[in-house]
């Protein structure tokens, strides 16, 4: 049976037609987006996560619209299809730069609930040192630099014992606006580890937003969370992921060393500046950026 | 969260929005709806939903069901509380007498559908009895303090003079309320029975709407499991209009209620006790002292005098009850 016919019947939509096959349809209630899922586990993760994000923080997002029988998705061919709002208006970030910080902290908190797991882990320091050894013979110059940075690496690991190993669904997302309200459009992809998301977000905020907006985002990130979690997140941010990632990239022969090292140095320097900016909060154990 | 953002979750795009007290009437091309924003917590809303499910199971149809959002939620978090949507059902004021008649029948049906004998515990009954005595005594004490304070003055205002004049009578009604409460306690202990029903909690004509000749309860926010007398007494008090009071209406309401759901003798004593206690008159004193409505002095006096007349009318009804 045709997807449109099934959707019209299950959701009670009238006048259903394709706007952009196979993703967007038009119904008597307006445009709707379709998501196709192969893995039921991933579908259920997203269903749960999006519902909780709204019920706990009131953040509008592309939740699953229910069928007439209150089902969140319907089986179709070898997988499932879910129906969502189609929102087009972009969110005016310039008015609310702190929104990204608030969003990240909400996602992390919801992730704890959804996984029923606090996600604490330690930075793989010893494993990274092991991985450093083969670089000595492969790339001697970069090796020397990476070794010289070890004291600073240790310093960057001394703030808190644990880092966050949670994952949040924030890859390829977009942030929109509906009825004057912030609307978070989550992609249907696998969730991404917080230890990847947070340092990356810090780089982007620092490089693109400028000092003032960076501070607003940073403050918003820590505003609603307890001090224990904030310590974990700060450690996750300042942990030497740049150093770790550089070592991972230099494991094999034939790597474009110059490019890898250039990227590494750039990231390392930016992180140094970020750490300086948030130094006061780190040294005093309070969470707000130095003014 | 703004009203449009709430309504977006119902796929409703209003053509006209009218604020009517605590409810917003939303007119759309899909019909008319009532949007209510409340300060209720999630737990309280969950309780209301379970009550709604229970009423559906019992095939009790005299209530307005909540409409779900497109995401399947029965209510929406607004940041400060929750909002919920129901179909808009409205009746004209011209049906008022009919509305009260329907309401009392629906109330009796609701109580009949949900009545349950509770396991008798003298300790629980005693605690309820003592709690009620304590609450009433503290209210009486407030009034005694008030009368003592105004009696010390040489010149009393018209309101104060009216209050002092009727104070003895009010205390007599308090005593009668206590006597009927004692009767209730003795009879319950003797009969060793106590039943509870699902109480609407704020059963008044303003929480009941008529549509197509049928009546429906709205606003179950204060609902509770308790004695049927709780709702009945609340309804009788709220349906009394001091300036158009007719004692025969109370008798008619009770008779109509009992055609659907008979009260036990001890429950009648409890109802009499509730109705004897002059809470509404005492409230007039607070209203006079606070005067939030900025009424003229004479209006307070007139209302107080009318309420005393109502109490006298209730007394006449209760003498044969």
Coordinates of C-alpha atoms in Angstrom, one line a residue:
Chain A
X1 CA 0.0 0.0 0.0
X2 CA 1.2 3.5 -0.8
X3 CA 2.8 5.4 2.2
X4 CA 0.5 8.3 1.8
X5 CA -2.6 6.1 2.0
X6 CA -1.3 4.4 5.1
X7 CA -0.4 7.7 6.8
X8 CA -3.7 9.3 5.9
X9 CA -5.6 6.4 7.3
X10 CA -3.5 6.0 10.5
X11 CA -3.3 9.7 11.3
X12 CA -6.7 10.8 10.1
X13 CA -5.1 13.3 7.7
X14 CA -7.2 14.6 4.7
X15 CA -6.0 15.8 1.3
X16 CA -2.5 14.2 1.7
X17 CA 0.0 14.8 -1.1
X18 CA 3.8 14.9 -1.5
X19 CA 5.6 18.3 -1.2
X20 CA 9.0 16.8 -1.3
X21 CA 9.1 13.0 -1.8
X22 CA 9.9 11.1 0.4
X23 CA 10.3 13.5 3.3
X24 CA 7.6 16.2 3.3
X25 CA 3.9 15.9 2.9
X26 CA 1.0 18.3 2.9
X27 CA -2.2 17.5 4.9
X28 CA -5.3 19.4 5.9
X29 CA -3.4 20.5 9.0
X30 CA -0.4 21.7 7.2
X31 CA 3.0 20.4 6.2
X32 CA 4.4 17.3 7.9
X33 CA 7.9 15.7 7.8
X34 CA 8.4 12.0 7.7
X35 CA 11.2 10.1 9.3
X36 CA 12.1 6.6 8.2
X37 CA 13.7 4.2 10.7
X38 CA 15.4 0.9 10.2
X39 CA 16.4 0.3 13.9
X40 CA 13.6 0.2 16.4
X41 CA 16.0 0.8 19.3
X42 CA 17.2 4.1 17.8
X43 CA 13.6 5.1 17.0
X44 CA 12.5 4.4 20.6
X45 CA 15.6 6.3 22.0
X46 CA 14.5 9.4 19.9
X47 CA 10.9 9.0 20.9
X48 CA 11.7 8.8 24.6
X49 CA 14.3 11.6 24.4
X50 CA 12.2 14.1 22.6
X51 CA 9.1 13.5 24.8
X52 CA 11.3 14.0 27.9
X53 CA 13.0 17.0 26.6
X54 CA 9.6 18.6 26.2
X55 CA 8.0 17.4 29.4
X56 CA 11.0 18.3 31.6
X57 CA 12.2 21.5 30.0
X58 CA 9.3 22.6 27.8
X59 CA 11.6 22.7 24.8
X60 CA 9.5 22.3 21.7
X61 CA 11.2 19.8 19.3
X62 CA 10.3 17.4 16.5
X63 CA 8.4 15.0 18.6
X64 CA 6.5 12.1 17.1
X65 CA 2.9 13.0 16.2
X66 CA 0.6 10.3 17.4
X67 CA -1.8 8.3 15.2
X68 CA -5.5 8.1 15.9
X69 CA -4.7 5.1 18.1
X70 CA -2.1 7.1 20.0
X71 CA 0.8 5.2 18.4
X72 CA 4.1 7.2 18.0
X73 CA 5.1 5.4 14.7
X74 CA 3.8 2.9 12.3
X75 CA 5.5 -0.2 10.8
X76 CA 6.1 0.2 7.1
X77 CA 8.0 -2.1 4.7
X78 CA 11.1 -3.4 6.7
X79 CA 11.1 -0.5 9.1
X80 CA 9.0 2.3 10.6
X81 CA 7.8 5.7 9.8
X82 CA 7.1 8.6 12.2
X83 CA 5.4 11.9 11.4
X84 CA 6.7 15.3 12.6
X85 CA 6.0 19.0 12.3
X86 CA 7.6 20.8 9.5
X87 CA 9.0 24.1 10.8
X88 CA 10.8 26.4 8.6
X89 CA 11.4 29.7 10.4
X90 CA 15.0 30.0 11.7
X91 CA 15.6 31.0 15.4
X92 CA 16.9 34.5 15.9
X93 CA 20.0 33.6 17.8
X94 CA 21.3 37.1 17.8
X95 CA 18.6 38.0 20.4
X96 CA 19.2 35.0 22.6
X97 CA 22.9 33.9 22.3
X98 CA 22.7 32.0 25.6
X99 CA 20.1 29.6 24.1
X100 CA 22.7 27.2 22.9
X101 CA 24.2 26.8 26.4
X102 CA 20.7 26.3 27.9
X103 CA 19.9 23.7 25.2
X104 CA 23.1 21.7 25.8
X105 CA 22.6 21.6 29.6
X106 CA 19.0 20.5 29.0
X107 CA 20.1 17.7 26.6
X108 CA 22.7 16.5 29.0
X109 CA 20.2 16.4 31.9
X110 CA 17.6 14.6 29.8
X111 CA 20.2 12.1 28.7
X112 CA 20.8 11.1 32.3
X113 CA 17.1 10.3 32.7
X114 CA 16.7 8.5 29.3
X115 CA 19.8 6.3 29.9
X116 CA 19.2 6.0 33.6
X117 CA 22.9 6.3 33.9
X118 CA 25.0 9.2 35.2
X119 CA 27.7 8.5 32.6
X120 CA 30.8 9.1 34.6
X121 CA 34.1 7.9 33.3
X122 CA 37.8 8.9 33.4
X123 CA 39.9 10.4 30.6
X124 CA 41.9 7.6 28.9
X125 CA 45.2 9.1 30.0
X126 CA 47.3 5.9 30.3
X127 CA 45.9 4.5 27.0
X128 CA 46.9 7.8 25.3
X129 CA 50.4 7.6 26.7
X130 CA 50.7 4.1 25.3
X131 CA 49.5 5.3 21.9
X132 CA 52.2 8.1 22.0
X133 CA 55.0 5.5 21.9
X134 CA 54.9 4.5 18.2
X135 CA 54.8 8.1 17.2
X136 CA 58.4 8.5 18.5
X137 CA 59.8 6.6 15.5
X138 CA 57.1 7.6 13.0
X139 CA 57.1 11.3 13.6
X140 CA 59.9 12.4 15.9
X141 CA 59.3 16.1 15.9
X142 CA 55.6 16.0 16.6
X143 CA 56.4 13.4 19.3
X144 CA 58.7 15.8 21.1
X145 CA 56.1 18.5 21.1
X146 CA 53.4 16.2 22.4
X147 CA 55.7 14.9 25.2
X148 CA 56.6 18.4 26.2
X149 CA 52.9 19.2 26.6
X150 CA 52.4 16.4 29.2
X151 CA 52.7 18.6 32.3
X152 CA 50.0 20.9 30.8
X153 CA 47.9 17.8 29.9
X154 CA 48.2 16.7 33.5
X155 CA 47.1 20.1 34.7
X156 CA 44.1 20.0 32.4
X157 CA 43.2 16.7 34.0
X158 CA 43.5 17.8 37.6
X159 CA 40.2 19.7 38.0
X160 CA 37.9 16.7 38.6
X161 CA 38.3 12.9 38.6
X162 CA 35.5 12.2 36.2
X163 CA 34.4 13.3 32.8
X164 CA 31.0 12.7 31.2
X165 CA 30.5 9.7 29.0
X166 CA 26.9 10.5 28.2
X167 CA 25.6 10.9 24.6
X168 CA 23.1 13.4 23.3
X169 CA 21.3 13.7 20.0
X170 CA 22.8 16.8 18.6
X171 CA 24.4 16.0 15.3
X172 CA 23.1 17.8 12.2
X173 CA 20.4 19.5 14.2
X174 CA 18.8 22.8 13.4
X175 CA 17.3 25.4 15.7
X176 CA 14.1 27.0 14.6
X177 CA 11.2 29.1 15.8
X178 CA 7.5 28.4 16.0
X179 CA 4.9 30.8 17.4
X180 CA 7.7 32.8 18.9
X181 CA 9.0 29.7 20.7
X182 CA 12.4 28.1 20.4
X183 CA 12.1 24.8 18.3
X184 CA 14.9 22.2 18.4
X185 CA 14.9 20.0 15.3
X186 CA 16.8 16.9 16.2
X187 CA 18.2 14.7 13.4
X188 CA 17.4 11.0 13.4
X189 CA 21.0 10.1 13.9
X190 CA 22.7 8.2 16.7
X191 CA 23.5 10.3 19.8
X192 CA 27.0 11.8 20.0
X193 CA 29.2 11.6 23.1
X194 CA 29.2 14.7 25.3
X195 CA 33.0 14.7 25.4
X196 CA 32.9 15.3 21.7
X197 CA 30.1 17.8 21.7
X198 CA 31.1 20.1 24.5
X199 CA 34.8 20.9 23.6
X200 CA 33.6 21.4 20.0
X201 CA 30.9 23.7 21.1
X202 CA 33.4 25.7 23.2
X203 CA 35.7 26.2 20.2
X204 CA 32.8 27.3 18.0
X205 CA 31.4 29.7 20.6
X206 CA 34.8 31.1 21.3
X207 CA 35.9 31.5 17.7
X208 CA 32.6 32.6 16.1
X209 CA 30.6 34.3 18.9
X210 CA 33.2 36.5 20.5
X211 CA 34.0 37.0 24.2
X212 CA 30.6 38.4 25.3
X213 CA 28.4 35.8 23.7
X214 CA 30.8 33.0 24.7
X215 CA 30.3 34.1 28.3
X216 CA 26.6 34.1 28.0
X217 CA 26.5 30.6 26.5
X218 CA 28.9 29.3 29.1
X219 CA 26.9 30.7 32.0
X220 CA 23.7 29.3 30.5
X221 CA 25.3 25.9 30.2
X222 CA 25.9 25.8 34.0
X223 CA 23.0 27.9 35.2
X224 CA 20.5 25.1 35.9
X225 CA 22.8 22.2 36.9
X226 CA 24.1 21.1 40.3
X227 CA 27.7 21.7 41.3
X228 CA 28.7 18.1 41.0
X229 CA 27.5 17.8 37.4
X230 CA 29.1 21.2 36.6
X231 CA 32.5 19.9 37.8
X232 CA 32.1 16.9 35.6
X233 CA 31.2 19.0 32.6
X234 CA 34.0 21.5 33.1
X235 CA 36.5 18.6 33.3
X236 CA 34.9 17.2 30.1
X237 CA 35.5 20.5 28.4
X238 CA 39.0 21.2 29.5
X239 CA 40.3 17.6 29.2
X240 CA 43.1 17.4 26.6
X241 CA 40.9 16.0 23.8
X242 CA 43.0 18.0 21.3
X243 CA 46.1 16.2 22.5
X244 CA 44.3 12.8 22.5
X245 CA 42.9 13.4 19.0
X246 CA 46.3 14.4 17.6
X247 CA 47.9 11.3 19.0
X248 CA 45.1 9.1 17.4
X249 CA 45.7 10.8 14.1
X250 CA 49.5 10.1 14.1
X251 CA 49.2 6.3 14.6
X252 CA 49.9 5.4 11.0
X253 CA 52.5 6.1 8.4
X254 CA 51.7 8.5 5.5
X255 CA 49.6 11.0 7.5
X256 CA 49.7 14.6 6.4
X257 CA 51.7 15.6 9.5
X258 CA 51.8 19.3 8.8
X259 CA 48.0 19.5 8.5
X260 CA 47.4 17.4 11.6
X261 CA 49.9 19.5 13.7
X262 CA 48.6 22.8 12.4
X263 CA 45.0 21.9 13.4
X264 CA 46.3 20.6 16.7
X265 CA 48.3 23.7 17.6
X266 CA 45.3 25.9 16.6
X267 CA 42.9 23.9 18.8
X268 CA 45.4 23.8 21.7
X269 CA 45.9 27.5 21.7
X270 CA 42.2 28.2 21.5
X271 CA 41.6 25.8 24.4
X272 CA 44.3 27.6 26.3
X273 CA 42.5 30.9 25.9
X274 CA 39.2 29.3 26.8
X275 CA 40.8 27.9 30.0
X276 CA 42.1 31.3 30.8
X277 CA 38.7 32.8 30.4
X278 CA 37.1 30.3 32.6
X279 CA 40.1 30.1 34.9
X280 CA 38.4 32.0 37.8
X281 CA 35.5 29.6 37.9
X282 CA 37.8 26.7 37.8
X283 CA 40.2 27.8 40.5
X284 CA 37.4 29.0 42.8
X285 CA 35.2 26.0 42.1
X286 CA 32.4 28.2 41.1
X287 CA 30.7 28.1 37.8
X288 CA 30.7 31.4 36.0
X289 CA 33.2 32.9 33.7
X290 CA 35.6 35.6 34.8
X291 CA 34.2 39.1 34.1
Chain B
X1 CA 4.7 29.5 27.1
X2 CA 2.4 31.7 25.0
X3 CA -1.1 30.7 24.1
X4 CA -0.2 30.4 20.3
X5 CA 2.7 28.0 21.3
X6 CA 0.3 26.0 23.4
X7 CA -2.3 25.9 20.7
X8 CA 0.3 24.9 18.1
X9 CA 0.5 21.6 19.9
X10 CA -3.2 21.0 19.2
X11 CA -2.8 22.2 15.6
X12 CA -5.2 25.0 16.4
X13 CA -4.9 28.3 14.7
X14 CA -7.4 30.7 16.4
X15 CA -9.6 33.0 14.5
X16 CA -10.8 34.6 17.7
X17 CA -9.6 34.3 21.3
X18 CA -11.8 35.5 24.2
X19 CA -10.6 35.6 27.9
X20 CA -13.4 34.5 30.2
X21 CA -12.1 34.5 33.7
X22 CA -9.6 31.8 34.1
X23 CA -10.5 30.2 30.8
X24 CA -9.7 31.2 27.3
X25 CA -12.4 30.6 24.6
X26 CA -10.6 29.7 21.4
X27 CA -12.6 29.9 18.1
X28 CA -11.0 28.1 15.2
X29 CA -12.2 26.6 11.9
X30 CA -12.2 23.2 13.7
X31 CA -14.6 24.4 16.3
X32 CA -14.6 26.1 19.7
X33 CA -12.4 25.1 22.6
X34 CA -11.7 26.1 26.2
X35 CA -8.1 26.5 27.1
X36 CA -7.4 26.5 30.9
X37 CA -4.0 27.5 32.3
X38 CA -3.5 26.3 35.9
X39 CA -0.8 26.2 38.5
X40 CA -1.3 22.5 39.0
X41 CA 1.8 20.3 39.2
X42 CA 2.4 17.3 36.9
X43 CA 1.4 14.9 39.8
X44 CA -1.9 16.7 40.3
X45 CA -2.6 16.6 36.6
X46 CA -1.8 12.9 36.5
X47 CA -4.3 12.3 39.3
X48 CA -7.0 14.2 37.3
X49 CA -6.2 12.0 34.3
X50 CA -6.5 8.8 36.3
X51 CA -9.9 10.1 37.6
X52 CA -11.0 10.8 34.0
X53 CA -10.0 7.2 33.0
X54 CA -11.9 5.8 36.0
X55 CA -15.0 7.8 35.1
X56 CA -14.8 6.6 31.5
X57 CA -14.5 3.0 32.8
X58 CA -17.6 3.6 34.8
X59 CA -19.4 5.0 31.7
X60 CA -20.1 8.2 33.6
X61 CA -20.5 10.7 30.8
X62 CA -21.4 14.0 32.5
X63 CA -17.9 15.5 32.4
X64 CA -16.0 17.3 29.7
X65 CA -13.0 15.2 28.6
X66 CA -9.5 16.6 28.0
X67 CA -8.3 16.8 24.4
X68 CA -4.9 15.4 23.7
X69 CA -2.2 17.3 21.9
X70 CA -0.9 15.9 18.6
X71 CA 2.0 14.4 20.5
X72 CA -0.5 12.5 22.7
X73 CA -0.1 14.6 25.9
X74 CA -3.2 15.3 27.9
X75 CA -1.8 18.6 29.1
X76 CA 1.0 21.0 28.2
X77 CA 3.7 22.4 30.5
X78 CA 3.7 26.2 30.4
X79 CA 6.8 26.9 32.6
X80 CA 4.7 28.0 35.5
X81 CA 2.1 25.2 35.5
X82 CA 0.1 23.3 33.0
X83 CA -2.5 24.1 30.4
X84 CA -5.2 21.8 29.1
X85 CA -7.8 22.0 26.4
X86 CA -11.5 20.8 26.3
X87 CA -14.2 21.3 23.8
X88 CA -16.2 24.5 24.4
X89 CA -19.6 23.7 25.8
X90 CA -21.7 26.7 26.7
X91 CA -25.2 27.3 28.0
X92 CA -27.1 30.5 28.4
X93 CA -28.1 32.0 31.7
X94 CA -31.7 31.5 30.9
X95 CA -31.2 27.8 31.6
X96 CA -30.0 28.5 35.1
X97 CA -32.8 26.8 37.1
X98 CA -32.6 23.8 34.7
X99 CA -28.8 23.8 35.1
X100 CA -29.0 23.5 38.9
X101 CA -31.6 20.7 38.6
X102 CA -29.3 18.8 36.1
X103 CA -26.3 19.4 38.2
X104 CA -27.7 17.9 41.4
X105 CA -28.8 14.8 39.4
X106 CA -25.3 14.5 37.8
X107 CA -23.7 15.0 41.2
X108 CA -25.9 12.2 42.7
X109 CA -25.0 10.0 39.7
X110 CA -21.3 10.7 40.1
X111 CA -21.5 9.8 43.8
X112 CA -23.6 6.7 43.0
X113 CA -21.1 5.5 40.4
X114 CA -18.1 5.9 42.7
X115 CA -19.5 5.1 46.1
X116 CA -17.3 2.7 48.1
X117 CA -17.6 1.4 51.6
X118 CA -14.5 2.2 53.5
X119 CA -13.0 -0.2 56.0
X120 CA -14.4 1.1 59.3
X121 CA -11.8 2.6 61.7
X122 CA -13.0 4.3 64.7
X123 CA -9.6 6.0 65.0
X124 CA -9.9 7.6 61.6
X125 CA -13.4 8.8 62.2
X126 CA -12.3 10.2 65.5
X127 CA -9.5 12.1 63.9
X128 CA -11.8 13.5 61.2
X129 CA -14.2 14.6 63.9
X130 CA -11.6 16.2 66.1
X131 CA -10.0 18.0 63.1
X132 CA -13.3 19.5 62.2
X133 CA -14.1 20.5 65.8
X134 CA -10.7 22.2 66.0
X135 CA -11.1 24.0 62.7
X136 CA -14.5 25.3 63.6
X137 CA -13.4 26.3 67.1
X138 CA -10.5 28.3 65.8
X139 CA -12.9 30.1 63.3
X140 CA -15.3 30.8 66.2
X141 CA -12.4 32.1 68.3
X142 CA -11.5 34.5 65.5
X143 CA -15.0 35.9 65.6
X144 CA -15.1 36.1 69.3
X145 CA -11.9 38.1 69.2
X146 CA -13.4 40.4 66.6
X147 CA -16.5 41.0 68.6
X148 CA -14.5 41.6 71.8
X149 CA -12.4 44.2 70.0
X150 CA -15.3 46.1 68.6
X151 CA -17.4 46.0 71.8
X152 CA -14.7 48.0 73.5
X153 CA -15.5 51.0 71.3
X154 CA -18.1 53.6 72.1
X155 CA -19.2 54.2 68.6
X156 CA -19.7 51.2 66.3
X157 CA -20.0 51.3 62.5
X158 CA -23.2 50.1 61.0
X159 CA -21.5 46.8 60.0
X160 CA -20.0 46.3 63.4
X161 CA -23.3 47.0 65.1
X162 CA -25.1 44.5 62.8
X163 CA -22.4 41.9 63.6
X164 CA -22.6 42.5 67.4
X165 CA -26.4 42.3 67.2
X166 CA -26.4 38.9 65.5
X167 CA -23.4 37.5 67.2
X168 CA -25.3 35.5 69.8
X169 CA -27.5 34.0 67.0
X170 CA -24.4 33.0 65.1
X171 CA -23.0 31.3 68.1
X172 CA -26.2 29.4 68.4
X173 CA -25.8 28.1 64.9
X174 CA -22.3 27.1 65.7
X175 CA -23.6 25.1 68.7
X176 CA -26.2 23.5 66.5
X177 CA -23.5 22.6 64.0
X178 CA -21.5 21.0 66.8
X179 CA -24.6 19.1 68.1
X180 CA -25.3 17.7 64.6
X181 CA -21.6 16.8 64.2
X182 CA -21.7 15.0 67.5
X183 CA -24.8 13.1 66.3
X184 CA -22.9 12.1 63.1
X185 CA -19.9 10.9 65.1
X186 CA -22.1 8.8 67.5
X187 CA -24.2 7.3 64.7
X188 CA -21.2 6.4 62.5
X189 CA -19.5 4.7 65.5
X190 CA -22.7 2.9 66.3
X191 CA -23.4 1.8 62.7
X192 CA -19.7 1.1 62.1
X193 CA -19.9 2.2 58.5
X194 CA -18.4 5.0 56.5
X195 CA -18.5 5.4 52.7
X196 CA -16.6 7.6 50.4
X197 CA -17.3 8.8 46.9
X198 CA -15.4 10.7 44.2
X199 CA -16.0 14.3 45.1
X200 CA -15.7 17.0 42.4
X201 CA -14.3 19.3 45.1
X202 CA -15.7 22.6 43.8
X203 CA -19.1 21.6 42.8
X204 CA -20.9 24.8 41.9
X205 CA -23.0 25.9 38.9
X206 CA -20.0 27.7 37.5
X207 CA -18.2 24.4 37.2
X208 CA -21.0 22.7 35.3
X209 CA -21.9 23.5 31.7
X210 CA -25.0 22.7 29.7
X211 CA -24.9 21.7 26.0
X212 CA -27.8 20.3 24.0
X213 CA -30.0 19.8 27.1
X214 CA -27.2 17.7 28.8
X215 CA -25.0 18.9 31.6
X216 CA -21.3 18.3 32.1
X217 CA -18.9 18.9 34.9
X218 CA -15.7 20.8 34.2
X219 CA -12.7 21.6 36.3
X220 CA -11.8 18.6 38.4
X221 CA -8.7 20.3 39.8
X222 CA -9.9 20.1 43.4
X223 CA -11.3 16.6 43.2
X224 CA -10.9 14.3 46.1
X225 CA -12.2 11.1 47.6
X226 CA -14.4 12.0 50.5
X227 CA -17.9 11.8 52.0
X228 CA -20.6 12.7 49.5
X229 CA -21.7 15.4 52.0
X230 CA -18.7 17.4 51.1
X231 CA -19.8 18.1 47.5
X232 CA -23.5 18.3 48.5
X233 CA -22.9 21.0 51.1
X234 CA -20.6 22.9 48.8
X235 CA -23.2 22.9 46.1
X236 CA -26.0 23.9 48.4
X237 CA -23.9 26.8 49.7
X238 CA -22.8 27.9 46.3
X239 CA -26.3 27.8 44.8
X240 CA -27.7 30.0 47.5
X241 CA -28.1 33.6 46.2
X242 CA -28.5 35.8 49.3
X243 CA -30.7 38.3 47.5
X244 CA -33.0 35.8 45.9
X245 CA -33.0 33.1 48.5
X246 CA -35.8 30.6 48.6
X247 CA -35.5 27.9 51.3
X248 CA -37.7 25.6 49.3
X249 CA -34.8 25.3 46.7
X250 CA -32.6 23.6 49.3
X251 CA -35.3 21.1 50.1
X252 CA -35.8 20.5 46.4
X253 CA -32.1 20.0 45.8
X254 CA -31.8 17.5 48.6
X255 CA -34.9 15.6 47.5
X256 CA -33.7 15.5 43.9
X257 CA -30.3 14.3 45.0
X258 CA -31.8 11.6 47.0
X259 CA -33.9 10.3 44.1
X260 CA -30.5 9.1 42.7
X261 CA -28.4 8.6 45.7
X262 CA -29.9 8.2 49.2
X263 CA -28.0 9.6 52.1
X264 CA -27.5 7.5 55.2
X265 CA -29.0 9.0 58.4
X266 CA -25.6 9.8 59.8
X267 CA -24.7 11.5 56.5
X268 CA -27.8 13.7 56.8
X269 CA -26.5 14.7 60.3
X270 CA -23.1 15.6 58.8
X271 CA -24.8 17.6 56.0
X272 CA -26.9 19.5 58.6
X273 CA -23.7 20.2 60.6
X274 CA -22.0 21.6 57.5
X275 CA -25.0 23.8 56.6
X276 CA -25.5 25.1 60.2
X277 CA -22.0 26.3 60.5
X278 CA -22.1 30.0 59.5
X279 CA -18.9 30.0 57.5
X280 CA -20.3 32.2 54.8
X281 CA -21.4 34.8 57.4
X282 CA -17.9 34.7 58.9
X283 CA -16.4 35.2 55.5
X284 CA -18.5 38.4 55.2
X285 CA -16.6 39.7 58.2
X286 CA -13.3 39.0 56.6
X287 CA -14.5 40.5 53.3
X288 CA -15.6 43.7 55.2
X289 CA -12.2 44.0 57.0
X290 CA -10.1 43.4 53.9
X291 CA -12.5 45.2 51.5
X292 CA -10.5 44.1 48.4
X293 CA -13.5 44.9 46.2
X294 CA -13.7 48.5 47.5
X295 CA -17.4 48.1 48.2
X296 CA -19.3 50.9 50.0
X297 CA -19.9 50.3 53.7
X298 CA -23.6 49.9 53.2
X299 CA -23.1 47.1 50.7
X300 CA -21.3 45.0 53.3
X301 CA -24.1 45.6 55.8
X302 CA -26.8 44.6 53.2
X303 CA -24.9 41.4 52.3
X304 CA -24.3 40.5 55.9
X305 CA -28.0 41.0 56.8
X306 CA -29.1 38.9 53.8
X307 CA -26.7 36.1 54.8
X308 CA -28.2 36.1 58.3
X309 CA -31.6 35.7 56.6
X310 CA -30.3 32.8 54.6
X311 CA -29.0 31.2 57.8
X312 CA -32.4 31.6 59.3
X313 CA -34.0 30.0 56.2
X314 CA -31.5 27.1 56.3
X315 CA -32.3 26.7 60.0
X316 CA -36.0 26.3 59.2
X317 CA -35.2 23.7 56.5
X318 CA -32.8 21.8 58.8
X319 CA -35.3 21.6 61.7
X320 CA -37.3 19.0 59.9
X321 CA -34.2 17.3 58.4

